[in-house]
Every structure is written in structure tokens, then in C-alpha cells.
PDB file of C-alpha atoms in Angstrom:
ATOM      1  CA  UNK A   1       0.000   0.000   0.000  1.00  0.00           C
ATOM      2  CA  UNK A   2       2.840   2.581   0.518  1.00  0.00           C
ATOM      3  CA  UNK A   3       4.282   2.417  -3.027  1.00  0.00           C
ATOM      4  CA  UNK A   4       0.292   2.894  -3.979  1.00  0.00           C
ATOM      5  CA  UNK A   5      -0.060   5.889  -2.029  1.00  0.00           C
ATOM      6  CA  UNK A   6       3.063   7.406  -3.608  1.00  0.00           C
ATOM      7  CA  UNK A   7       2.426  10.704  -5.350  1.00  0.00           C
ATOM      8  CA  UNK A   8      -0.964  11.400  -4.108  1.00  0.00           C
ATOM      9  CA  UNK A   9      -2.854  14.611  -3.812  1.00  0.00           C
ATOM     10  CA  UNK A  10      -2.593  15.388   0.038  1.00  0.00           C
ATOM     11  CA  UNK A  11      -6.381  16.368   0.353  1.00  0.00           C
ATOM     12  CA  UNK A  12      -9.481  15.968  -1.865  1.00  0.00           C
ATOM     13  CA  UNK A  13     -10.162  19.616  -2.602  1.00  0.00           C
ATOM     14  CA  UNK A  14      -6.535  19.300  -3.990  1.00  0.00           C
ATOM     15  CA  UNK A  15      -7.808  16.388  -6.726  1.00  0.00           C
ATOM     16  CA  UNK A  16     -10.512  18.488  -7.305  1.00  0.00           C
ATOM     17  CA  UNK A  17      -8.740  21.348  -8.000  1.00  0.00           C
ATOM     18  CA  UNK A  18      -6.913  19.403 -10.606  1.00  0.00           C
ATOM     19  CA  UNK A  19      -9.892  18.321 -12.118  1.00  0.00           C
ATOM     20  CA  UNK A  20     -11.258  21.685 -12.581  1.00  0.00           C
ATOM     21  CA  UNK A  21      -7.764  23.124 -13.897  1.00  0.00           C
ATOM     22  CA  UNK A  22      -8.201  19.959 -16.226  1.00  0.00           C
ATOM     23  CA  UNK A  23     -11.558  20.987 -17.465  1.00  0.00           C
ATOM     24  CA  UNK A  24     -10.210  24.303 -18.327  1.00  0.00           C
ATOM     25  CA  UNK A  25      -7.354  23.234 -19.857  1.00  0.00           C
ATOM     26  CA  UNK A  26      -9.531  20.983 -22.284  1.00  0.00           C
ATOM     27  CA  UNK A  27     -12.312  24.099 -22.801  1.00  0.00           C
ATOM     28  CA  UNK A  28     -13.085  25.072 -25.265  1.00  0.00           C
ATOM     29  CA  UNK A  29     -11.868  21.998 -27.865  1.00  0.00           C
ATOM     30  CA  UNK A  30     -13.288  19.504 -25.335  1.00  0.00           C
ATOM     31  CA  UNK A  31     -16.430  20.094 -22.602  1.00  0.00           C
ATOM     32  CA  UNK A  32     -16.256  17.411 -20.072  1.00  0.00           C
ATOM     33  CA  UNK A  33     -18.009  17.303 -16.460  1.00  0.00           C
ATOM     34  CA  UNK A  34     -16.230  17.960 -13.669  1.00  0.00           C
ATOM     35  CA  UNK A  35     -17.590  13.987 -12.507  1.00  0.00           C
ATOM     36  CA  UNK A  36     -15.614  13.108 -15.772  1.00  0.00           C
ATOM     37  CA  UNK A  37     -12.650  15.038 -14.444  1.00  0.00           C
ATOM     38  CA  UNK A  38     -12.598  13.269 -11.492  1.00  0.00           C
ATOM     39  CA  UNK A  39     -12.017  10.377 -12.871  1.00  0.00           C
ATOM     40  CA  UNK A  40      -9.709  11.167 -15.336  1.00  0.00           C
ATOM     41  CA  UNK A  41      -7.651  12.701 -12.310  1.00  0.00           C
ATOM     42  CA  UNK A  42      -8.121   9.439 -10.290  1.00  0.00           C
ATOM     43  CA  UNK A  43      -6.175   7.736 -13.483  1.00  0.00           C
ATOM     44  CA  UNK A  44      -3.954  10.051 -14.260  1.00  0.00           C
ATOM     45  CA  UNK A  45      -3.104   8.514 -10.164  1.00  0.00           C
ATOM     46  CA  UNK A  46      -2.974   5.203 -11.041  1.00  0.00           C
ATOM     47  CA  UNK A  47      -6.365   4.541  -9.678  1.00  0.00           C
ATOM     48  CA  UNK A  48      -9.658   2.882 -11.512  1.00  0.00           C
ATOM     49  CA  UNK A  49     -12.155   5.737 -10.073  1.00  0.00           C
ATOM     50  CA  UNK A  50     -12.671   8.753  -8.183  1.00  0.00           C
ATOM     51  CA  UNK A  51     -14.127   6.688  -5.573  1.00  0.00           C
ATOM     52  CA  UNK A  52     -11.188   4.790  -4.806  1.00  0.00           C
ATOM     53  CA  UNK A  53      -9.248   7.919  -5.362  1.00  0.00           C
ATOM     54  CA  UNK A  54     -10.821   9.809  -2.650  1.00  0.00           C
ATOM     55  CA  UNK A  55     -10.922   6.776  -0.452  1.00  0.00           C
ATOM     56  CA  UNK A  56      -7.121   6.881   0.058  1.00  0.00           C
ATOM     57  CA  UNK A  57      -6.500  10.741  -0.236  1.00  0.00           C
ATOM     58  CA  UNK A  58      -5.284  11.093   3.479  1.00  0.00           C
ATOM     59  CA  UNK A  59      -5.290   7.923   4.522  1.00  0.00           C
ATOM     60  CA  UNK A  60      -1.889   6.941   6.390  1.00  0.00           C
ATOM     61  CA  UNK A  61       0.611   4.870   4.682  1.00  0.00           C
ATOM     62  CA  UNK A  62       0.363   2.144   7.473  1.00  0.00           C
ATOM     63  CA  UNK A  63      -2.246  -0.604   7.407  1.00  0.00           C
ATOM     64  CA  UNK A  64      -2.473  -1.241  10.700  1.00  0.00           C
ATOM     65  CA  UNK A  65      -3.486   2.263  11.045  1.00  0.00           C
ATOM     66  CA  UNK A  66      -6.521   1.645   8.787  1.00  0.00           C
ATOM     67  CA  UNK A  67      -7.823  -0.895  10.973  1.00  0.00           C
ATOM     68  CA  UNK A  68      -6.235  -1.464  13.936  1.00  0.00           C
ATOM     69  CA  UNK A  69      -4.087  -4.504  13.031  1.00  0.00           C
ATOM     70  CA  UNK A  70      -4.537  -6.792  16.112  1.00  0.00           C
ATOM     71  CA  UNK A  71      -0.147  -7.612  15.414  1.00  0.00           C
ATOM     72  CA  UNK A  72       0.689  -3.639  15.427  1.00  0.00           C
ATOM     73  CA  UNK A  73       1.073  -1.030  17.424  1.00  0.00           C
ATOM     74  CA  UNK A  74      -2.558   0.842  17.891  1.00  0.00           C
ATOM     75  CA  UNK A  75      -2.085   4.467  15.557  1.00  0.00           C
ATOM     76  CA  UNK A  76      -0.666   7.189  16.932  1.00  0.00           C
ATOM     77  CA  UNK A  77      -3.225   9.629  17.759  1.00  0.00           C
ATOM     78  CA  UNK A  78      -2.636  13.680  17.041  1.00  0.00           C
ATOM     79  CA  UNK A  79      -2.203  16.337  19.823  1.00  0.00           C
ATOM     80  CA  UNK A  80      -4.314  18.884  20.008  1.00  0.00           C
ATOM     81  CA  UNK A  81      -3.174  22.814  19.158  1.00  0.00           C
ATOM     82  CA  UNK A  82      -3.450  24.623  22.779  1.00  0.00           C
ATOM     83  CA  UNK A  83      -3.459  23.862  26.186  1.00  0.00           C
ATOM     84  CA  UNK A  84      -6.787  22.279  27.464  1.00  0.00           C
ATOM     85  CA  UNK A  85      -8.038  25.716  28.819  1.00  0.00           C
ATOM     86  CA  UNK A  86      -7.653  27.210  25.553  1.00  0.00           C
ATOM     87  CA  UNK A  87      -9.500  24.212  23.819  1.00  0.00           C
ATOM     88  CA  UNK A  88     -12.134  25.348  26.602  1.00  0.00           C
ATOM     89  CA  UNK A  89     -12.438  29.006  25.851  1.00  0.00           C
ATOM     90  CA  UNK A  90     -13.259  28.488  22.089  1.00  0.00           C
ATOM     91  CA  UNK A  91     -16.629  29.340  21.622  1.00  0.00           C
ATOM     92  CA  UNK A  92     -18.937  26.953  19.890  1.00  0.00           C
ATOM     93  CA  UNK A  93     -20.512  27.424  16.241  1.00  0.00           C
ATOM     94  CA  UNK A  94     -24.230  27.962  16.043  1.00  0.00           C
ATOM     95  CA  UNK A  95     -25.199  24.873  14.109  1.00  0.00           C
ATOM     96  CA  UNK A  96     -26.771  26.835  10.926  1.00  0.00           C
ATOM     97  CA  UNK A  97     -22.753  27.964  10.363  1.00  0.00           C
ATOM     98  CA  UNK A  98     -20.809  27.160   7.223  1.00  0.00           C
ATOM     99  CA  UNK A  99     -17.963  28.406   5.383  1.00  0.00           C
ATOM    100  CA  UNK A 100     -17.746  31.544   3.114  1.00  0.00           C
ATOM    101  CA  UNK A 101     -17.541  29.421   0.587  1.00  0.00           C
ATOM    102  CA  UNK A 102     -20.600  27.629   0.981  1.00  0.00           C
ATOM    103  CA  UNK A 103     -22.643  30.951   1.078  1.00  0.00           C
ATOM    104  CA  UNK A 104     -20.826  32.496  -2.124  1.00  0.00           C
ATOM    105  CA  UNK A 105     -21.761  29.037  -4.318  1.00  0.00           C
ATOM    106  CA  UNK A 106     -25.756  29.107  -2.785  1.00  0.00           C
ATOM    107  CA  UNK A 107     -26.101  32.685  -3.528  1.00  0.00           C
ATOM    108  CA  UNK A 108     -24.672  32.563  -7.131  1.00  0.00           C
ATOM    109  CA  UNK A 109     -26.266  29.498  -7.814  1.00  0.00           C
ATOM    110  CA  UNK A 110     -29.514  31.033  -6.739  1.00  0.00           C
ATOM    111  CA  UNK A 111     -29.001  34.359  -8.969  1.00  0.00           C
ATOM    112  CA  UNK A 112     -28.838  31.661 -12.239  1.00  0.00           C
ATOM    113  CA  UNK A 113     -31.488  29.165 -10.996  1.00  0.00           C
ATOM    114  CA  UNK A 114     -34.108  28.789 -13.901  1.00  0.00           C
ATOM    115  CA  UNK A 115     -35.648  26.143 -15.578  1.00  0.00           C
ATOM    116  CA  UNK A 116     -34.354  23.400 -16.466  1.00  0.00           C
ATOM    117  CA  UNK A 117     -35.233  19.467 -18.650  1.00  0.00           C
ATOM    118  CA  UNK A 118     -34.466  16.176 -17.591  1.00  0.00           C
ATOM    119  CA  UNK A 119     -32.947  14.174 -20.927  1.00  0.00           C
ATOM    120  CA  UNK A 120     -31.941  10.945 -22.044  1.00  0.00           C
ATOM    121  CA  UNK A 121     -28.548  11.246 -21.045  1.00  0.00           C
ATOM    122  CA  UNK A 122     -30.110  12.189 -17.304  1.00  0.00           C
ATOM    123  CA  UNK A 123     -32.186   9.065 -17.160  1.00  0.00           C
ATOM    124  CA  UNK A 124     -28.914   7.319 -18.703  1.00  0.00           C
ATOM    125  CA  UNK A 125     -26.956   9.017 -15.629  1.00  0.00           C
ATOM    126  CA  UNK A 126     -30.176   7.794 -13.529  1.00  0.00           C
ATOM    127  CA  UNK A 127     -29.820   4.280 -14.413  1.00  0.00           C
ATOM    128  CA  UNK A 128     -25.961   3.780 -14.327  1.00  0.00           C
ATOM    129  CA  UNK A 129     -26.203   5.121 -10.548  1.00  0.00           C
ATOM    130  CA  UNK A 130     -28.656   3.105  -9.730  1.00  0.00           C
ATOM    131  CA  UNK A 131     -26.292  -0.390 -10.285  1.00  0.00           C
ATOM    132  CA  UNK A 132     -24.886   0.571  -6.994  1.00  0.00           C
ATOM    133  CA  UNK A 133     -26.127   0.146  -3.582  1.00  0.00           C
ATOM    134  CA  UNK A 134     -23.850   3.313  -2.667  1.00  0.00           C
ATOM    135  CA  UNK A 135     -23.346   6.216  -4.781  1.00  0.00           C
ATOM    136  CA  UNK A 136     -20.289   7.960  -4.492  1.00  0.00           C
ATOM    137  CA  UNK A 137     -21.680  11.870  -3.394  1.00  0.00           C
ATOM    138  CA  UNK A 138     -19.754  13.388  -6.217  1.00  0.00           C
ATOM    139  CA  UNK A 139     -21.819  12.092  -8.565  1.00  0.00           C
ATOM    140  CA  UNK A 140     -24.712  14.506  -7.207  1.00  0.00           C
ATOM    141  CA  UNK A 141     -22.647  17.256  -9.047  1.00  0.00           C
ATOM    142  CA  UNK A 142     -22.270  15.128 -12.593  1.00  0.00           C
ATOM    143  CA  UNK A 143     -25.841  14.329 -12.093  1.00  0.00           C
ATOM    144  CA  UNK A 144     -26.680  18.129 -12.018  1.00  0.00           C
ATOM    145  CA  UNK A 145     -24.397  18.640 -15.031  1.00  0.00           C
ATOM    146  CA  UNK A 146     -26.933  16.459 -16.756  1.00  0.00           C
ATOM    147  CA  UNK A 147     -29.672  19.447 -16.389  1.00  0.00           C
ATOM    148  CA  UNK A 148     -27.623  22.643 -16.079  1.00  0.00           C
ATOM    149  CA  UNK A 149     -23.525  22.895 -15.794  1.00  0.00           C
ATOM    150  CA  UNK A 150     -24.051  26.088 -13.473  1.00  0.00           C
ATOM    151  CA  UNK A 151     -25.828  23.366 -11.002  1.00  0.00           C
ATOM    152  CA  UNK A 152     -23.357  21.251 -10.970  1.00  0.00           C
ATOM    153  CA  UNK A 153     -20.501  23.823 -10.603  1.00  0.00           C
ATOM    154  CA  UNK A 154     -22.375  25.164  -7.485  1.00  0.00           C
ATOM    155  CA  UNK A 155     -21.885  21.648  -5.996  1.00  0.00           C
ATOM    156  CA  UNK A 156     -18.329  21.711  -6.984  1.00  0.00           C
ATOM    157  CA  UNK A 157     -17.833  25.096  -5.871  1.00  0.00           C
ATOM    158  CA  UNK A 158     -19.010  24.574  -2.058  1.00  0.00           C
ATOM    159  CA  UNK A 159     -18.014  20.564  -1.779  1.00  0.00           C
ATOM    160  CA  UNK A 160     -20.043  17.585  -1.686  1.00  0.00           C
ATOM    161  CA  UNK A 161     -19.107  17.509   1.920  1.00  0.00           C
ATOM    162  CA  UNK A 162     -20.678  20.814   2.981  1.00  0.00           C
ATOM    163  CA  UNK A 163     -23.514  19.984   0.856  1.00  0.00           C
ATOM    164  CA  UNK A 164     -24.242  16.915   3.234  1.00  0.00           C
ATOM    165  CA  UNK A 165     -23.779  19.310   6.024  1.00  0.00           C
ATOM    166  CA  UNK A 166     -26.465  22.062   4.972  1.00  0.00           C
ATOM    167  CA  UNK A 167     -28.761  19.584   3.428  1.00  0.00           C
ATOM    168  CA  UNK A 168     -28.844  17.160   6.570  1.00  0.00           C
ATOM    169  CA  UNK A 169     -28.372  14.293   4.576  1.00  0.00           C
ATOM    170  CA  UNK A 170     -25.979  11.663   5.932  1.00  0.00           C
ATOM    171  CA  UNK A 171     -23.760   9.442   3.858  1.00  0.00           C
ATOM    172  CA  UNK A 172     -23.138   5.894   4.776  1.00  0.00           C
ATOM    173  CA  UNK A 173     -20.250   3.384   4.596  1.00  0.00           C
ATOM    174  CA  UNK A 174     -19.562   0.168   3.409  1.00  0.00           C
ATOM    175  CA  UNK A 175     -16.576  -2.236   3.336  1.00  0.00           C
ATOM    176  CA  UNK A 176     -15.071  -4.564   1.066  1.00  0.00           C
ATOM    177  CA  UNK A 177     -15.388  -7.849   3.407  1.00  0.00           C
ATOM    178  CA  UNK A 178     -12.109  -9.228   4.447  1.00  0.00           C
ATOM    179  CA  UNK A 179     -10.943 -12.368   3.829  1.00  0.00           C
ATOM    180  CA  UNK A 180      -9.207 -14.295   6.411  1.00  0.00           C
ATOM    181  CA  UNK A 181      -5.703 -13.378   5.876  1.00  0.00           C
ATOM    182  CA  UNK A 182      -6.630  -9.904   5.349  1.00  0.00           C
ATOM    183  CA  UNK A 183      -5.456  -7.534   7.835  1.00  0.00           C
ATOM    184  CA  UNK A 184      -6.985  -4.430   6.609  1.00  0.00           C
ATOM    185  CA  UNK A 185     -10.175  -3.456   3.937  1.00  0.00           C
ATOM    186  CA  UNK A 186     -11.012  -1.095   1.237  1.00  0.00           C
ATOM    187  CA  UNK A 187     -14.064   1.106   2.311  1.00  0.00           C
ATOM    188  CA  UNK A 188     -15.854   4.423   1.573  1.00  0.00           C
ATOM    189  CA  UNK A 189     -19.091   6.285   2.524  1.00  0.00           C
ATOM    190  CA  UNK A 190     -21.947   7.517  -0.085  1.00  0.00           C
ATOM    191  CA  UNK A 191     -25.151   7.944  -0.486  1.00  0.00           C
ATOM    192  CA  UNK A 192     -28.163   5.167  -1.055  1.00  0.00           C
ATOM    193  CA  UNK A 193     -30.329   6.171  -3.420  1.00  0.00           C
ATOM    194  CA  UNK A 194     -33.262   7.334  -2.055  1.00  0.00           C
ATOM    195  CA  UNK A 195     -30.686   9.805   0.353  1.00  0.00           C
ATOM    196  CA  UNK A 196     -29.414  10.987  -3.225  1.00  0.00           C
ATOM    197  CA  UNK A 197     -33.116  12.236  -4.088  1.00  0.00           C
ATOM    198  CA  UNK A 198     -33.238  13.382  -0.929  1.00  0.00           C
ATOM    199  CA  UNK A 199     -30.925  15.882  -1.634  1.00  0.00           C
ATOM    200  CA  UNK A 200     -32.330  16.867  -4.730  1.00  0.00           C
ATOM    201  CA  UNK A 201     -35.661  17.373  -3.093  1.00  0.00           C
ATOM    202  CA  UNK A 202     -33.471  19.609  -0.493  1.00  0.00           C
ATOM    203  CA  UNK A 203     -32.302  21.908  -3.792  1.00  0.00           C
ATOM    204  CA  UNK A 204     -35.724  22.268  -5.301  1.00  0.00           C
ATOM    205  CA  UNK A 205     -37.064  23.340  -2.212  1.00  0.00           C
ATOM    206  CA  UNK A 206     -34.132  25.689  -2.490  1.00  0.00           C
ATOM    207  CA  UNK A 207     -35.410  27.161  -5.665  1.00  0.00           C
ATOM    208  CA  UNK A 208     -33.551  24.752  -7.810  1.00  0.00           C
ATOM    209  CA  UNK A 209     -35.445  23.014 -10.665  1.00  0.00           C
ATOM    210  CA  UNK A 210     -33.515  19.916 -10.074  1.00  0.00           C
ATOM    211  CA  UNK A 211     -36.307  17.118 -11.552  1.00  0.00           C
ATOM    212  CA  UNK A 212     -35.911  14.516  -7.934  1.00  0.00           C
ATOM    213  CA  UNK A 213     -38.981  12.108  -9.572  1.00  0.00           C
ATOM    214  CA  UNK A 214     -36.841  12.067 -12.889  1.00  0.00           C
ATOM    215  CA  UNK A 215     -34.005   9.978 -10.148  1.00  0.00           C
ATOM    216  CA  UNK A 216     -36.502   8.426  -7.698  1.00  0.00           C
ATOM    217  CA  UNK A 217     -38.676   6.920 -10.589  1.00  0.00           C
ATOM    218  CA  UNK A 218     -37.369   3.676 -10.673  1.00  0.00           C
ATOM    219  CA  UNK A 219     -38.226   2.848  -7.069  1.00  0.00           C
ATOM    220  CA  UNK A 220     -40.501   4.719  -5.805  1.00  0.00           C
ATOM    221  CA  UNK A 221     -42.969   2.097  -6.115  1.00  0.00           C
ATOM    222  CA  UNK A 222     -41.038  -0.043  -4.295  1.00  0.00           C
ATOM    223  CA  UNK A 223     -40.930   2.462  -1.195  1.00  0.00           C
ATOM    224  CA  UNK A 224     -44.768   2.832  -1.424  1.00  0.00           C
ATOM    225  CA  UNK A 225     -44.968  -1.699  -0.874  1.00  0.00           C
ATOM    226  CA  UNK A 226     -42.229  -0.890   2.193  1.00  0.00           C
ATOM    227  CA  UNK A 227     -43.742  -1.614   5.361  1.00  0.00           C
ATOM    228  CA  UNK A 228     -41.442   0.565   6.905  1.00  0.00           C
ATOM    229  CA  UNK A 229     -39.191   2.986   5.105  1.00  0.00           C
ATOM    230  CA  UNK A 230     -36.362   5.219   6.826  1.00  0.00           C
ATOM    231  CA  UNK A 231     -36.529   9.100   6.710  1.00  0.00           C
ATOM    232  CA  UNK A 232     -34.764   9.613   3.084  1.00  0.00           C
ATOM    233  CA  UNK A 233     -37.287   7.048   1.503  1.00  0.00           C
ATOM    234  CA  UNK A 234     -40.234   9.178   3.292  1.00  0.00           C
ATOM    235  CA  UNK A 235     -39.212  12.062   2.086  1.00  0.00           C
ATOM    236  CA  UNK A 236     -39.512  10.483  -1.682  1.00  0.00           C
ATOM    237  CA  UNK A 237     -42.434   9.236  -0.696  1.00  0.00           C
ATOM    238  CA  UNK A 238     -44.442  12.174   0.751  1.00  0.00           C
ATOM    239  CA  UNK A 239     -42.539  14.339  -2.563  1.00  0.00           C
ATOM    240  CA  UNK A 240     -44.440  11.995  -4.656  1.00  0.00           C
ATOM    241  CA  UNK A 241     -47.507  12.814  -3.407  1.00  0.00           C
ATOM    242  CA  UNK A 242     -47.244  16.408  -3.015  1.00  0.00           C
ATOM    243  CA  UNK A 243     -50.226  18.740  -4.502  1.00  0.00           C
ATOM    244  CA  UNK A 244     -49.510  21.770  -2.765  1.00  0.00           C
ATOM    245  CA  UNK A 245     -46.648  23.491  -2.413  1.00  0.00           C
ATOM    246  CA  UNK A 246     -43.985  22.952   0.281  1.00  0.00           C
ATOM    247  CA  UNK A 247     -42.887  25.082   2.967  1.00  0.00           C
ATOM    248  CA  UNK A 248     -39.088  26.136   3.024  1.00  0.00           C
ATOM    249  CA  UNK A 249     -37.395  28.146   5.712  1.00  0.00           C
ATOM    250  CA  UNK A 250     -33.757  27.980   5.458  1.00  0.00           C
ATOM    251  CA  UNK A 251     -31.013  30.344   7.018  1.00  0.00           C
ATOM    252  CA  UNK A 252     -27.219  30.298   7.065  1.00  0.00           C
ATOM    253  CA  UNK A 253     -24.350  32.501   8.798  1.00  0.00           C
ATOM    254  CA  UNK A 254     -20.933  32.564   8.502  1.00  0.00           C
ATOM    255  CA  UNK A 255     -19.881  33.391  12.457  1.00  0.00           C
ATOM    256  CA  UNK A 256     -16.265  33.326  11.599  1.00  0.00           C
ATOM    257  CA  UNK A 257     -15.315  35.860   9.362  1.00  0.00           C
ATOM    258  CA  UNK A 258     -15.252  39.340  10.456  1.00  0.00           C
ATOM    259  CA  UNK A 259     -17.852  41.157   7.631  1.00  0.00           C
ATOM    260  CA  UNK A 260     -17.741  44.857   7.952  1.00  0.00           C
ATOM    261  CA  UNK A 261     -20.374  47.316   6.074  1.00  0.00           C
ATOM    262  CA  UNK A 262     -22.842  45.200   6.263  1.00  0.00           C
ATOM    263  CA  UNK A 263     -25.874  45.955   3.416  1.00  0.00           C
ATOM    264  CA  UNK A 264     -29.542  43.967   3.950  1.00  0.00           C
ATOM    265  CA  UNK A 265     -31.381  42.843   0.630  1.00  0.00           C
ATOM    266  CA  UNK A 266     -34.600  40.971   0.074  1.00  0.00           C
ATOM    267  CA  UNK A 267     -34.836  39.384  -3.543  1.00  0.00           C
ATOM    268  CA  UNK A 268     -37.587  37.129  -4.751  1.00  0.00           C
ATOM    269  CA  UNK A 269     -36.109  33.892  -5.939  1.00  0.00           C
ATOM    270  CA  UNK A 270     -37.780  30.991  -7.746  1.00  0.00           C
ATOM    271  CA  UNK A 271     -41.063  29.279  -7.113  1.00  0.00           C
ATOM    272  CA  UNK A 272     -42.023  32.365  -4.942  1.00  0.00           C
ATOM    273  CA  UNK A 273     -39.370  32.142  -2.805  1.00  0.00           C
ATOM    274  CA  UNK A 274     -38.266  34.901  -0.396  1.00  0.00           C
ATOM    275  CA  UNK A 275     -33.906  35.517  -0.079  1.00  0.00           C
ATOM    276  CA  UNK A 276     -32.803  37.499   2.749  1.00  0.00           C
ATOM    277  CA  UNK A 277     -28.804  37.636   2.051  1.00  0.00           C
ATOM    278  CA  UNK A 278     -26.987  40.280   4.035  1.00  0.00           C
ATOM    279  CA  UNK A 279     -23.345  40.931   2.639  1.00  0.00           C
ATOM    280  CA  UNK A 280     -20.339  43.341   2.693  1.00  0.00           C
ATOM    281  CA  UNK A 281     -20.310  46.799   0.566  1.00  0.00           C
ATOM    282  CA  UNK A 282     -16.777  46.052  -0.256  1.00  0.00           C
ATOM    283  CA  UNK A 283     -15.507  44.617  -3.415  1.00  0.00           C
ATOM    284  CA  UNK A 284     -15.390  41.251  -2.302  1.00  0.00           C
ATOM    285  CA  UNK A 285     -18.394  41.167  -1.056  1.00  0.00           C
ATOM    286  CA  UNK A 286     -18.393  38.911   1.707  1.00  0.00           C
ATOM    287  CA  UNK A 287     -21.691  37.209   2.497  1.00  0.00           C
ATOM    288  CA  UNK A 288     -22.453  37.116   6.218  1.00  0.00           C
ATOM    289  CA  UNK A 289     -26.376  35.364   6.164  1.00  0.00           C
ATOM    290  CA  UNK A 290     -28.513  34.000   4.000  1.00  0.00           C
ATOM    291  CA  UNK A 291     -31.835  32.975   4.796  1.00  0.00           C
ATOM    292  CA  UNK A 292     -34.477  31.394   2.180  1.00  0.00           C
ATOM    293  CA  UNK A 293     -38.302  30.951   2.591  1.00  0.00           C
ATOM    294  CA  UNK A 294     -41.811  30.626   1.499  1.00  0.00           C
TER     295      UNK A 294
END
């Protein structure tokens, strides 16, 4: 495993990076998706996918690290920055908090929200996702592509990550199973499918036409025969069935940066949607809240 790990981009955001310097590099002779990127990227590495890519980005060069290797020494664990009472005197986040980032891809992304089509080559997306019982959450962004590039670059430009965080969608992991001589495994965390609607459903409520029944389609109906169905599959389920429209009341702060001249506006977005955003004079312009609702 050391010799595979050998030349590796230290962090994701890094291999993305790359990808979208690739992209750019390749515009205007050659459009590809930044999911396509990815991948190219991940063998431009020496690996098969993104997915296995990002699976090893960060991961330390020792197997018994990985897993705890019952015949090695347990993995060092870091030390903390600070003394304890300085860990103690940080004040915590309010939970609605993300990065600056995060706020400057949701607001752009809202100014070009507008309609958009589900195609073949969506429902072609659609079905090759749905082969797998886990979806790597990357592939929300390609999927996006598939209706309007300036979706998926939003998704790109905040991190599948973050968009977990804001959406309240959790990811799941699975492992290769071990055989018996094995003494570590090959995992990685994604989405099921009906959390993958789920966070479609979270973007059109949003303001973003982003078609959910166009991915859920294929089983829905087999959610609707469920006796019991977890809270992503509900959510399908009562989307489905909607005949009114929904209620949406979202708000987000950055409470780290320091945002000085501060201006208040009040836009009308999509679908009758009301955006708050309240954001710095300056040239930068530095977004300190955003809060959507209907």
C-alpha cells in the first residue's frame, strides 16, 4: 500500500482542484463534467475511479493504522493545538454555520437558478447510478451537469461535503469484506439512493429546478410496498404525493469571518421564494447570512 499511495494529492479539494484546472485546460476543444474530471484525475493517479481515489487521499501509509491490526502497534493519535483551557475558551458554532464558501456558491447558484429538462442522457446518468447500492456523493454534481452545468458547478464550488452538512443528509459506509488473511479493507461512505433524491428534493425546495422524480422513478414504487421505510425514503415518498406546495425556511451565517459594512437585501427567488442575504459593501463582497423561505 505505501508504493500505492506514492504521489498522491494530500487532500481531496486538492484532486478536485486538478480536475477543474483539467476541465479548463480541455475548454473550449473539449467540454467534459467535472464527474468526468474526477475520474480522469483518479487515473492520471494510477487509480480505476474517483471513488477509490478519494478513499485513500489522506489515509496513512500504514495498514495497521486503517484498521487497527490486532499484530501492530494501535495508531498514533494527534495532539491537540493549545493547552486544554484554551480548547475550553473556544466558543462553539451555532449549528446553521458554514464556510464563506458555501454561502458564495448558494447565492450565485440562486441568482442563475431557472428552468431546467431532464434528458436521455439524465435518465442514462439515472440508471448507471442506480447499479450501486452506494453512490459515491460526487456524482450529485455530474448528475446536475446532466440538467444545467451552473448546477453542478455550485456543488463543486461549495463541496459535496458541505452539501451533506447544509442539506442534513448523511452518507453511509460500506466495506469490502475481508478475507481471512486480510489484515486491513477497502471502504468508503456515499449515499443510497433514495438519500441521493433526498438531496435533490433539499435543492428544489431551495429554488432549484432539479427534476428529484426524474431519479426516484425507478423505485418509488417499491418504497410505497415498504412496510417501513427510513426518513430519506419518506421524504420520496411524501414528494411523490405532493399537490400543494412545500414550505421552506432555510437560514445560514458565517460566524467566523469578520464582515464589515454590512448591506440587507430581500430578492424574490424561484417558485415564490423569499432571499434574505446580508453581505459586505466592499468589493469582495463577503456574504455574512442567508436565509431562504416561502
Amino acid at each position: 500500500m505505501n508504493e500505492q499511495l506514492t504521489g498522491l494529492p494530500a487532500t481531496s479539494d486538492i484532486a478536485k482542484a486538478q480536475a477543474k484546472r483539467l476541465r479548463s485546460a480541455l475548454a473550449p476543444d473539449l467540454m467534459i463534467g467535472h464527474s468526468q474530471a474526477l475520474e480522469l484525475i483518479a487515473r492520471v493517479h494510477g487509480e480505476q475511479s474517483w471513488g477509490r481515489l478519494n478513499s485513500l487521499i489522506g489515509v496513512p501509509t500504514s495498514d495497521t493504522s486503517l484498521t487497527g491490526n490486532p499484530n501492530g502497534n494501535a495508531p498514533a493519535m494527534p495532539i491537540p493545538s493549545g493547552t486544554p483551557s484554551e480548547t475550553a475558551k473556544s466558543p462553539a458554532l451555532p449549528t446553521n454555520h458554514v464556510e464563506q464558501r458555501v454561502l458564495q456558491a448558494l447565492w450565485h447558484g440562486l441568482e442563475r437558478a431557472r428552468d431546467t429538462q431532464a434528458s436521455a442522457k439524465t435518465r442514462a446518468q439515472t440508471n448507471a447510478l442506480l447499479k450501486d447500492e452506494v453512490i459515491a456523493t460526487v456524482s450529485v454534481e455530474g448528475w446536475l451537469d446532466t440538467l444545467d452545468a451552473s448546477l453542478g458547478g455550485m456543488i463543486f464550488d461549495m463541496g459535496s461535503e458541505n452539501l451533506l452538512k447544509i442539506s442534513g443528509i448523511a452518507a453511509v459506509s460500506r466495506f469490502r469484506r475481508p478475507k481471512v488473511r486480510d489484515t486491513s479493507v477497502y471502504g468508503f461512505t456515499g449515499l443510497r439512493p433514495a438519500s441521493f433524491a433526498a438531496i435533490l428534493i433539499w435543492l428544489e425546495r431551495l429554488g432549484f429546478d432539479t427534476h428529484p422524480d426524474a431519479f426516484y422513478e425507478p423505485f418509488i414504487a417499491d418504497i410505497k410496498q415498504a412496510k417501513y421505510v427510513d426518513q430519506d425514503e419518506l421524504t420520496c415518498l411524501w414528494h411523490s404525493k405532493e399537490k400543494k406546495r412545500f414550505q421552506t425556511r432555510e437560514y445560514f451565517v458565517d460566524a467566523t469571518t469578520n464582515i464589515t459594512n454590512v448591506r440587507h437585501d430581500v430578492v424574490k427567488g424561484r417558485g415564490g421564494l423569499t432571499i434574505e442575504i446580508a453581505r459586505s459593501t466592499d468589493p469582495l463582497g463577503l456574504i455574512e447570512s442567508l436565509r431562504i423561505y416561502r
